């Protein structure tokens, strides 16, 4: 029996990942989620910054990271510098201050390209899920699990679900682009 809901859930997860990546892009305001994608190599493994210190945003253009273990401060500093966020950490003991600069036009267009590539990656994964579903339908048809009519109906359902998810990704991308291009 073919279950299109499981493929719809997989597509939802792909959109979730895309949303998380988009939320980590900065829009000129300090936001703790900007640091979500940065991993720090501590204790022999890759850990998110929020697991090695507490993150606060005391001002609209400042992020503070209070690192719990003093030995991890240089590691967190290095990870932030390596990331493509373009932030320059200032170390004060176990406190790392991240001033968030105003976005200039060049950086905005750079971020716009990055947003488009994140969106495109998400669309590709949604299309791969559609392909997986269609292959499953073909296998069921071959093994006489379903008839040709059922296969065609389910293919149409999968295509509809795919179109809805791709439209959702397009909306997220365009709203994030507007947010970044707004001065």
Coordinates of N, CA and C in Angstrom, one line a residue:
X1 N 0.8 -1.2 0.0 CA 0.0 0.0 0.0 C 0.9 1.2 0.0
X2 N 0.5 2.2 -0.8 CA 1.3 3.5 -0.9 C 0.8 4.5 0.0
X3 N 1.7 5.2 0.8 CA 1.3 6.2 1.7 C 2.0 7.5 1.4
X4 N 1.3 8.4 0.8 CA 1.9 9.7 0.4 C 2.1 10.6 1.6
X5 N 1.5 10.3 2.7 CA 1.7 11.2 3.9 C 3.1 11.1 4.4
X6 N 3.8 9.9 4.3 CA 5.2 9.8 4.8 C 6.1 10.7 3.9
X7 N 5.8 10.8 2.6 CA 6.6 11.6 1.7 C 6.4 13.1 2.0
X8 N 5.1 13.4 2.3 CA 4.8 14.8 2.7 C 5.5 15.2 3.9
X9 N 5.6 14.3 4.9 CA 6.3 14.6 6.2 C 7.8 14.8 5.9
X10 N 8.4 14.0 5.0 CA 9.8 14.1 4.6 C 10.0 15.5 4.0
X11 N 9.1 15.9 3.2 CA 9.2 17.3 2.5 C 9.1 18.4 3.6
X12 N 8.2 18.1 4.6 CA 8.1 19.1 5.7 C 9.4 19.3 6.4
X13 N 10.1 18.1 6.6 CA 11.4 18.2 7.3 C 12.4 18.9 6.5
X14 N 12.4 18.7 5.2 CA 13.3 19.5 4.3 C 13.1 21.0 4.5
X15 N 11.8 21.4 4.5 CA 11.5 22.8 4.7 C 11.9 23.3 6.0
X16 N 11.8 22.5 7.1 CA 12.2 22.8 8.4 C 13.7 23.1 8.5
X17 N 14.5 22.3 7.8 CA 15.9 22.5 7.7 C 16.2 23.8 7.0
X18 N 15.5 24.0 5.9 CA 15.7 25.2 5.2 C 15.4 26.5 6.0
X19 N 14.3 26.4 6.8 CA 13.9 27.5 7.6 C 15.0 27.8 8.7
X20 N 15.5 26.7 9.2 CA 16.5 26.9 10.3 C 17.8 27.6 9.7
X21 N 18.2 27.1 8.5 CA 19.3 27.7 7.8 C 19.0 29.2 7.5
X22 N 17.8 29.5 7.1 CA 17.5 30.9 6.7 C 17.5 31.8 8.0
X23 N 17.0 31.2 9.1 CA 16.9 32.0 10.3 C 18.3 32.3 10.9
X24 N 19.3 31.5 10.5 CA 20.7 31.8 11.0 C 21.3 32.9 10.2
X25 N 20.8 33.3 9.1 CA 21.4 34.4 8.3 C 21.0 35.7 9.0
X26 N 22.0 36.6 9.1 CA 21.7 37.8 9.8 C 21.1 38.9 8.9
X27 N 20.2 39.7 9.5 CA 19.5 40.7 8.8 C 19.9 42.1 9.3
X28 N 21.1 42.2 10.0 CA 21.5 43.5 10.5 C 21.1 43.7 12.0
X29 N 20.3 42.8 12.5 CA 20.0 42.8 13.9 C 20.6 41.6 14.6
X30 N 21.0 41.8 15.8 CA 21.6 40.7 16.6 C 20.6 39.7 16.9
X31 N 20.9 38.4 16.7 CA 19.9 37.3 16.9 C 20.7 36.1 17.3
X32 N 20.3 35.5 18.5 CA 21.1 34.3 19.0 C 21.0 33.2 18.0
X33 N 20.0 33.0 17.2 CA 19.9 31.9 16.2 C 20.9 32.0 15.1
X34 N 21.5 33.2 14.9 CA 22.5 33.4 13.9 C 23.7 32.4 14.1
X35 N 23.9 32.0 15.4 CA 25.0 31.1 15.8 C 24.6 29.6 15.7
X36 N 23.4 29.3 15.4 CA 22.9 27.9 15.5 C 23.7 27.0 14.6
X37 N 24.2 27.4 13.4 CA 24.8 26.5 12.5 C 26.3 26.4 12.8
X38 N 26.9 27.2 13.7 CA 28.3 27.2 14.0 C 28.6 26.1 15.0
X39 N 29.5 25.2 14.7 CA 29.9 24.1 15.6 C 31.3 24.4 16.1
X40 N 31.5 24.0 17.4 CA 32.8 24.2 18.0 C 33.4 22.8 18.3
X41 N 34.7 22.6 18.0 CA 35.3 21.4 18.2 C 35.9 21.3 19.6
X42 N 35.0 20.8 20.6 CA 35.4 20.7 22.0 C 35.2 19.3 22.5
X43 N 36.0 18.9 23.5 CA 35.8 17.6 24.1 C 35.8 16.5 23.1
X44 N 36.5 16.7 22.0 CA 36.6 15.6 21.0 C 35.4 15.5 20.0
X45 N 34.5 16.5 20.1 CA 33.3 16.4 19.2 C 32.9 17.8 18.8
X46 N 32.0 17.8 17.7 CA 31.5 19.1 17.3 C 30.2 19.4 18.1
X47 N 30.2 20.6 18.7 CA 29.1 21.0 19.5 C 28.6 22.3 19.1
X48 N 27.3 22.6 19.2 CA 26.8 23.9 18.9 C 27.2 24.9 20.0
X49 N 27.3 26.2 19.6 CA 27.9 27.2 20.6 C 27.0 27.2 21.9
X50 N 25.7 27.0 21.7 CA 24.8 27.1 22.9 C 25.0 26.0 23.9
X51 N 25.8 25.0 23.5 CA 26.1 23.9 24.5 C 27.5 24.1 25.2
X52 N 28.2 25.2 24.8 CA 29.5 25.5 25.5 C 29.4 26.8 26.2
X53 N 28.3 27.5 26.1 CA 28.1 28.8 26.8 C 26.7 29.3 26.6
X54 N 26.4 30.4 27.3 CA 25.1 31.0 27.2 C 25.1 32.2 26.3
X55 N 24.1 32.3 25.4 CA 24.1 33.4 24.4 C 23.0 34.4 24.8
X56 N 23.4 35.7 24.8 CA 22.4 36.7 25.1 C 22.6 37.8 24.0
X57 N 21.5 38.6 23.9 CA 21.6 39.8 23.0 C 21.2 41.0 23.8
X58 N 22.2 41.6 24.5 CA 21.9 42.8 25.4 C 21.5 44.0 24.6
X59 N 22.0 44.2 23.4 CA 21.7 45.3 22.5 C 21.3 44.8 21.1
X60 N 20.6 45.7 20.4 CA 20.2 45.3 19.0 C 21.3 44.9 18.1
X61 N 22.5 45.4 18.3 CA 23.7 45.1 17.5 C 24.8 44.4 18.2
X62 N 24.5 43.6 19.2 CA 25.5 42.9 20.0 C 25.0 41.6 20.5
X63 N 25.9 40.6 20.3 CA 25.6 39.3 20.9 C 26.7 39.0 21.9
X64 N 26.3 38.5 23.1 CA 27.3 38.1 24.1 C 27.3 36.6 24.2
X65 N 28.4 36.0 24.3 CA 28.5 34.5 24.6 C 29.3 34.4 25.9
X66 N 28.7 33.9 26.9 CA 29.4 33.6 28.2 C 29.8 32.2 28.1
X67 N 31.1 31.9 27.8 CA 31.6 30.6 27.7 C 31.8 30.0 29.1
X68 N 31.3 28.8 29.3 CA 31.4 28.2 30.7 C 32.8 27.7 31.0
X69 N 33.5 27.2 30.1 CA 34.9 26.7 30.4 C 35.9 27.6 29.7
X70 N 36.8 28.2 30.5 CA 37.8 29.2 30.0 C 38.6 28.6 28.9
X71 N 38.9 27.3 28.9 CA 39.7 26.6 27.9 C 39.0 26.6 26.5
X72 N 37.7 26.8 26.5 CA 37.0 26.7 25.2 C 36.9 28.1 24.5
X73 N 37.2 29.2 25.2 CA 37.1 30.5 24.6 C 37.8 30.6 23.3
X74 N 39.1 30.2 23.2 CA 39.8 30.3 21.9 C 39.1 29.5 20.8
X75 N 38.6 28.3 21.2 CA 37.9 27.4 20.2 C 36.7 28.1 19.7
X76 N 35.9 28.7 20.6 CA 34.6 29.3 20.1 C 35.0 30.5 19.2
X77 N 36.0 31.3 19.6 CA 36.5 32.4 18.8 C 36.9 32.0 17.4
X78 N 37.7 30.9 17.3 CA 38.1 30.4 16.0 C 36.9 29.9 15.2
X79 N 36.0 29.2 15.8 CA 34.8 28.7 15.0 C 34.0 29.9 14.5
X80 N 33.8 31.0 15.2 CA 33.1 32.1 14.8 C 33.8 32.8 13.6
X81 N 35.1 32.9 13.7 CA 35.9 33.5 12.7 C 35.9 32.7 11.4
X82 N 35.8 31.4 11.5 CA 35.8 30.5 10.3 C 34.5 30.5 9.6
X83 N 33.4 30.8 10.4 CA 32.1 30.8 9.8 C 31.9 31.9 8.7
X84 N 30.9 31.8 7.9 CA 30.7 32.8 6.8 C 29.8 34.0 7.3
X85 N 29.7 34.2 8.6 CA 28.8 35.2 9.1 C 29.4 36.6 9.0
X86 N 30.8 36.7 8.9 CA 31.5 37.9 8.8 C 31.5 38.7 10.1
X87 N 31.5 38.0 11.2 CA 31.5 38.7 12.6 C 32.9 38.6 13.1
X88 N 33.3 39.6 13.9 CA 34.6 39.7 14.5 C 34.5 39.7 16.0
X89 N 34.8 38.5 16.6 CA 34.6 38.4 18.1 C 35.6 39.2 18.9
X90 N 35.2 39.8 20.0 CA 36.0 40.5 20.9 C 36.0 39.7 22.2
X91 N 37.2 39.3 22.7 CA 37.3 38.4 23.9 C 37.5 39.3 25.1
X92 N 36.8 39.0 26.2 CA 36.9 39.7 27.5 C 36.8 38.6 28.6
X93 N 37.9 38.0 28.8 CA 37.9 36.9 29.8 C 37.1 35.7 29.2
X94 N 36.0 35.3 29.9 CA 35.2 34.2 29.4 C 34.0 34.7 28.6
X95 N 34.0 36.0 28.4 CA 32.9 36.7 27.7 C 33.4 37.0 26.3
X96 N 32.6 36.6 25.3 CA 32.9 36.9 23.9 C 31.8 37.8 23.4
X97 N 32.2 39.0 23.0 CA 31.3 40.0 22.4 C 31.3 39.9 20.9
X98 N 30.2 39.9 20.3 CA 30.1 39.9 18.8 C 29.3 41.1 18.3
X99 N 30.0 42.2 18.0 CA 29.2 43.3 17.4 C 28.7 43.0 16.0
X100 N 27.5 43.2 15.8 CA 26.8 42.9 14.5 C 26.8 44.2 13.6
X101 N 27.7 44.3 12.6 CA 27.8 45.5 11.8 C 26.5 45.7 11.0
X102 N 26.3 46.9 10.6 CA 25.3 47.3 9.6 C 25.5 46.6 8.3
X103 N 24.5 46.1 7.7 CA 24.7 45.4 6.4 C 24.9 46.5 5.3
X104 N 26.0 46.3 4.5 CA 26.2 47.2 3.4 C 25.6 46.5 2.1
X105 N 25.5 47.3 1.0 CA 24.8 46.8 -0.2 C 25.5 45.5 -0.7
X106 N 26.9 45.5 -0.7 CA 27.6 44.3 -1.2 C 27.2 43.1 -0.4
X107 N 27.2 43.2 1.0 CA 26.9 42.1 1.8 C 25.5 41.6 1.6
X108 N 24.6 42.6 1.4 CA 23.2 42.2 1.1 C 23.0 41.4 -0.1
X109 N 23.7 41.7 -1.2 CA 23.6 41.0 -2.4 C 24.2 39.6 -2.2
X110 N 25.3 39.5 -1.4 CA 26.0 38.3 -1.1 C 25.0 37.4 -0.4
X111 N 24.3 37.9 0.6 CA 23.4 37.2 1.4 C 22.2 36.7 0.5
X112 N 21.8 37.6 -0.4 CA 20.7 37.2 -1.3 C 21.0 36.0 -2.1
X113 N 22.3 35.9 -2.6 CA 22.8 34.7 -3.3 C 22.8 33.5 -2.4
X114 N 23.2 33.7 -1.2 CA 23.2 32.6 -0.2 C 21.8 32.1 0.0
X115 N 20.9 33.0 0.2 CA 19.5 32.6 0.4 C 19.0 31.8 -0.8
X116 N 19.3 32.2 -2.0 CA 18.8 31.5 -3.2 C 19.4 30.1 -3.2
X117 N 20.7 30.0 -2.8 CA 21.3 28.6 -2.9 C 20.7 27.7 -1.8
X118 N 20.4 28.3 -0.6 CA 19.8 27.5 0.4 C 18.4 27.0 -0.1
X119 N 17.7 27.9 -0.7 CA 16.3 27.6 -1.2 C 16.4 26.5 -2.3
X120 N 17.4 26.6 -3.2 CA 17.6 25.7 -4.3 C 17.9 24.3 -3.7
X121 N 18.8 24.3 -2.7 CA 19.1 23.0 -2.0 C 17.9 22.3 -1.5
X122 N 17.0 23.1 -0.9 CA 15.8 22.6 -0.3 C 14.9 22.1 -1.4
X123 N 14.8 22.8 -2.5 CA 13.9 22.4 -3.6 C 14.4 21.0 -4.2
X124 N 15.8 20.9 -4.3 CA 16.4 19.7 -4.8 C 16.0 18.5 -3.9
X125 N 16.1 18.7 -2.6 CA 15.8 17.6 -1.7 C 14.3 17.3 -1.8
X126 N 13.4 18.2 -2.0 CA 12.0 18.0 -2.1 C 11.8 17.2 -3.4
X127 N 12.5 17.6 -4.5 CA 12.3 16.8 -5.8 C 12.9 15.4 -5.6
X128 N 13.9 15.2 -4.9 CA 14.5 13.9 -4.6 C 13.5 13.0 -3.9
X129 N 12.7 13.6 -3.0 CA 11.7 12.9 -2.2 C 10.6 12.5 -3.2
X130 N 10.2 13.4 -4.1 CA 9.2 13.1 -5.1 C 9.7 11.9 -6.0
X131 N 10.9 11.9 -6.4 CA 11.5 10.9 -7.2 C 11.4 9.5 -6.5
X132 N 11.8 9.6 -5.2 CA 11.7 8.4 -4.4 C 10.3 7.8 -4.3
X133 N 9.3 8.7 -4.2 CA 7.9 8.3 -4.1 C 7.5 7.7 -5.4
X134 N 7.9 8.3 -6.5 CA 7.5 7.8 -7.9 C 8.2 6.4 -8.1
X135 N 9.4 6.2 -7.6 CA 10.1 4.9 -7.8 C 9.3 3.8 -7.0
X136 N 8.9 4.3 -5.8 CA 8.1 3.3 -4.9 C 6.8 2.9 -5.7
X137 N 6.2 3.9 -6.3 CA 4.9 3.6 -7.1 C 5.2 2.6 -8.2
X138 N 6.3 2.8 -8.9 CA 6.7 1.9 -10.0 C 7.0 0.5 -9.5
X139 N 7.6 0.4 -8.4 CA 7.9 -0.9 -7.8 C 6.6 -1.6 -7.4
X140 N 5.6 -0.9 -6.8 CA 4.3 -1.4 -6.5 C 3.6 -1.9 -7.7
X141 N 3.7 -1.1 -8.8 CA 3.0 -1.4 -10.1 C 3.6 -2.7 -10.7
X142 N 4.9 -2.8 -10.6 CA 5.6 -4.0 -11.1 C 5.3 -5.2 -10.4
X143 N 5.2 -5.1 -9.0 CA 4.9 -6.3 -8.2 C 3.3 -6.5 -8.1
X144 N 2.6 -5.8 -8.9 CA 1.1 -5.9 -9.0 C 0.5 -5.5 -7.6
X145 N 1.1 -4.7 -6.9 CA 0.6 -4.2 -5.6 C -0.5 -3.2 -5.8
X146 N -0.4 -2.4 -7.0 CA -1.4 -1.4 -7.3 C -1.6 -1.5 -8.9
X147 N -2.7 -1.0 -9.3 CA -3.0 -1.0 -10.8 C -2.5 0.3 -11.4
X148 N -2.5 0.4 -12.7 CA -2.0 1.6 -13.4 C -2.8 2.8 -13.0
X149 N -4.1 2.7 -12.9 CA -4.9 3.9 -12.5 C -4.5 4.4 -11.2
X150 N -4.3 3.5 -10.2 CA -3.9 3.9 -8.9 C -2.5 4.6 -8.9
X151 N -1.6 4.1 -9.7 CA -0.3 4.7 -9.9 C -0.4 6.1 -10.4
X152 N -1.2 6.3 -11.4 CA -1.4 7.7 -12.0 C -2.0 8.6 -11.0
X153 N -3.0 8.2 -10.2 CA -3.6 9.0 -9.2 C -2.6 9.4 -8.1
X154 N -1.9 8.4 -7.7 CA -0.9 8.7 -6.6 C 0.3 9.6 -7.1
X155 N 0.7 9.4 -8.4 CA 1.7 10.3 -9.0 C 1.2 11.7 -9.0
X156 N -0.1 11.9 -9.3 CA -0.6 13.3 -9.3 C -0.7 13.8 -7.9
X157 N -1.0 13.0 -6.9 CA -1.1 13.5 -5.5 C 0.3 13.9 -5.1
X158 N 1.3 13.1 -5.4 CA 2.7 13.4 -5.0 C 3.2 14.7 -5.7
X159 N 2.8 14.9 -7.0 CA 3.2 16.1 -7.7 C 2.5 17.3 -7.0
X160 N 1.2 17.2 -6.6 CA 0.5 18.3 -6.0 C 1.2 18.6 -4.6
X161 N 1.6 17.6 -3.9 CA 2.3 17.8 -2.6 C 3.6 18.5 -2.8
X162 N 4.3 18.0 -3.9 CA 5.6 18.6 -4.2 C 5.5 20.1 -4.6
X163 N 4.5 20.4 -5.4 CA 4.3 21.8 -5.8 C 4.0 22.7 -4.6
X164 N 3.1 22.2 -3.7 CA 2.8 23.0 -2.5 C 4.1 23.3 -1.7
X165 N 4.9 22.3 -1.5 CA 6.1 22.4 -0.7 C 7.1 23.4 -1.4
X166 N 7.2 23.3 -2.7 CA 8.1 24.2 -3.4 C 7.6 25.6 -3.4
X167 N 6.3 25.8 -3.5 CA 5.7 27.1 -3.3 C 6.0 27.7 -1.9
X168 N 5.9 26.8 -0.9 CA 6.2 27.2 0.4 C 7.7 27.7 0.6
X169 N 8.6 27.0 -0.1 CA 10.0 27.3 0.0 C 10.2 28.7 -0.7
X170 N 9.6 28.9 -1.9 CA 9.7 30.1 -2.6 C 9.2 31.3 -1.8
X171 N 8.1 31.1 -1.0 CA 7.6 32.2 -0.1 C 8.6 32.5 0.9
X172 N 9.2 31.5 1.6 CA 10.2 31.7 2.6 C 11.4 32.5 2.1
X173 N 11.8 32.1 0.9 CA 13.0 32.7 0.3 C 12.7 34.2 0.0
X174 N 11.5 34.5 -0.6 CA 11.2 35.8 -1.0 C 11.0 36.7 0.2
X175 N 10.4 36.2 1.3 CA 10.3 37.0 2.5 C 11.6 37.3 3.2
X176 N 12.5 36.3 3.2 CA 13.8 36.5 3.7 C 14.6 37.5 2.9
X177 N 14.5 37.4 1.6 CA 15.2 38.4 0.7 C 14.7 39.8 1.0
X178 N 13.3 40.0 1.1 CA 12.8 41.3 1.4 C 13.3 41.8 2.8
X179 N 13.4 40.9 3.7 CA 13.9 41.3 5.1 C 15.4 41.8 5.0
X180 N 16.2 41.1 4.2 CA 17.6 41.5 4.1 C 17.7 42.8 3.2
X181 N 16.9 42.9 2.2 CA 17.1 44.1 1.4 C 16.5 45.4 2.0
X182 N 15.7 45.2 3.1 CA 15.1 46.4 3.7 C 16.2 47.0 4.6
X183 N 16.3 48.3 4.3 CA 17.4 49.1 5.0 C 16.8 49.7 6.3

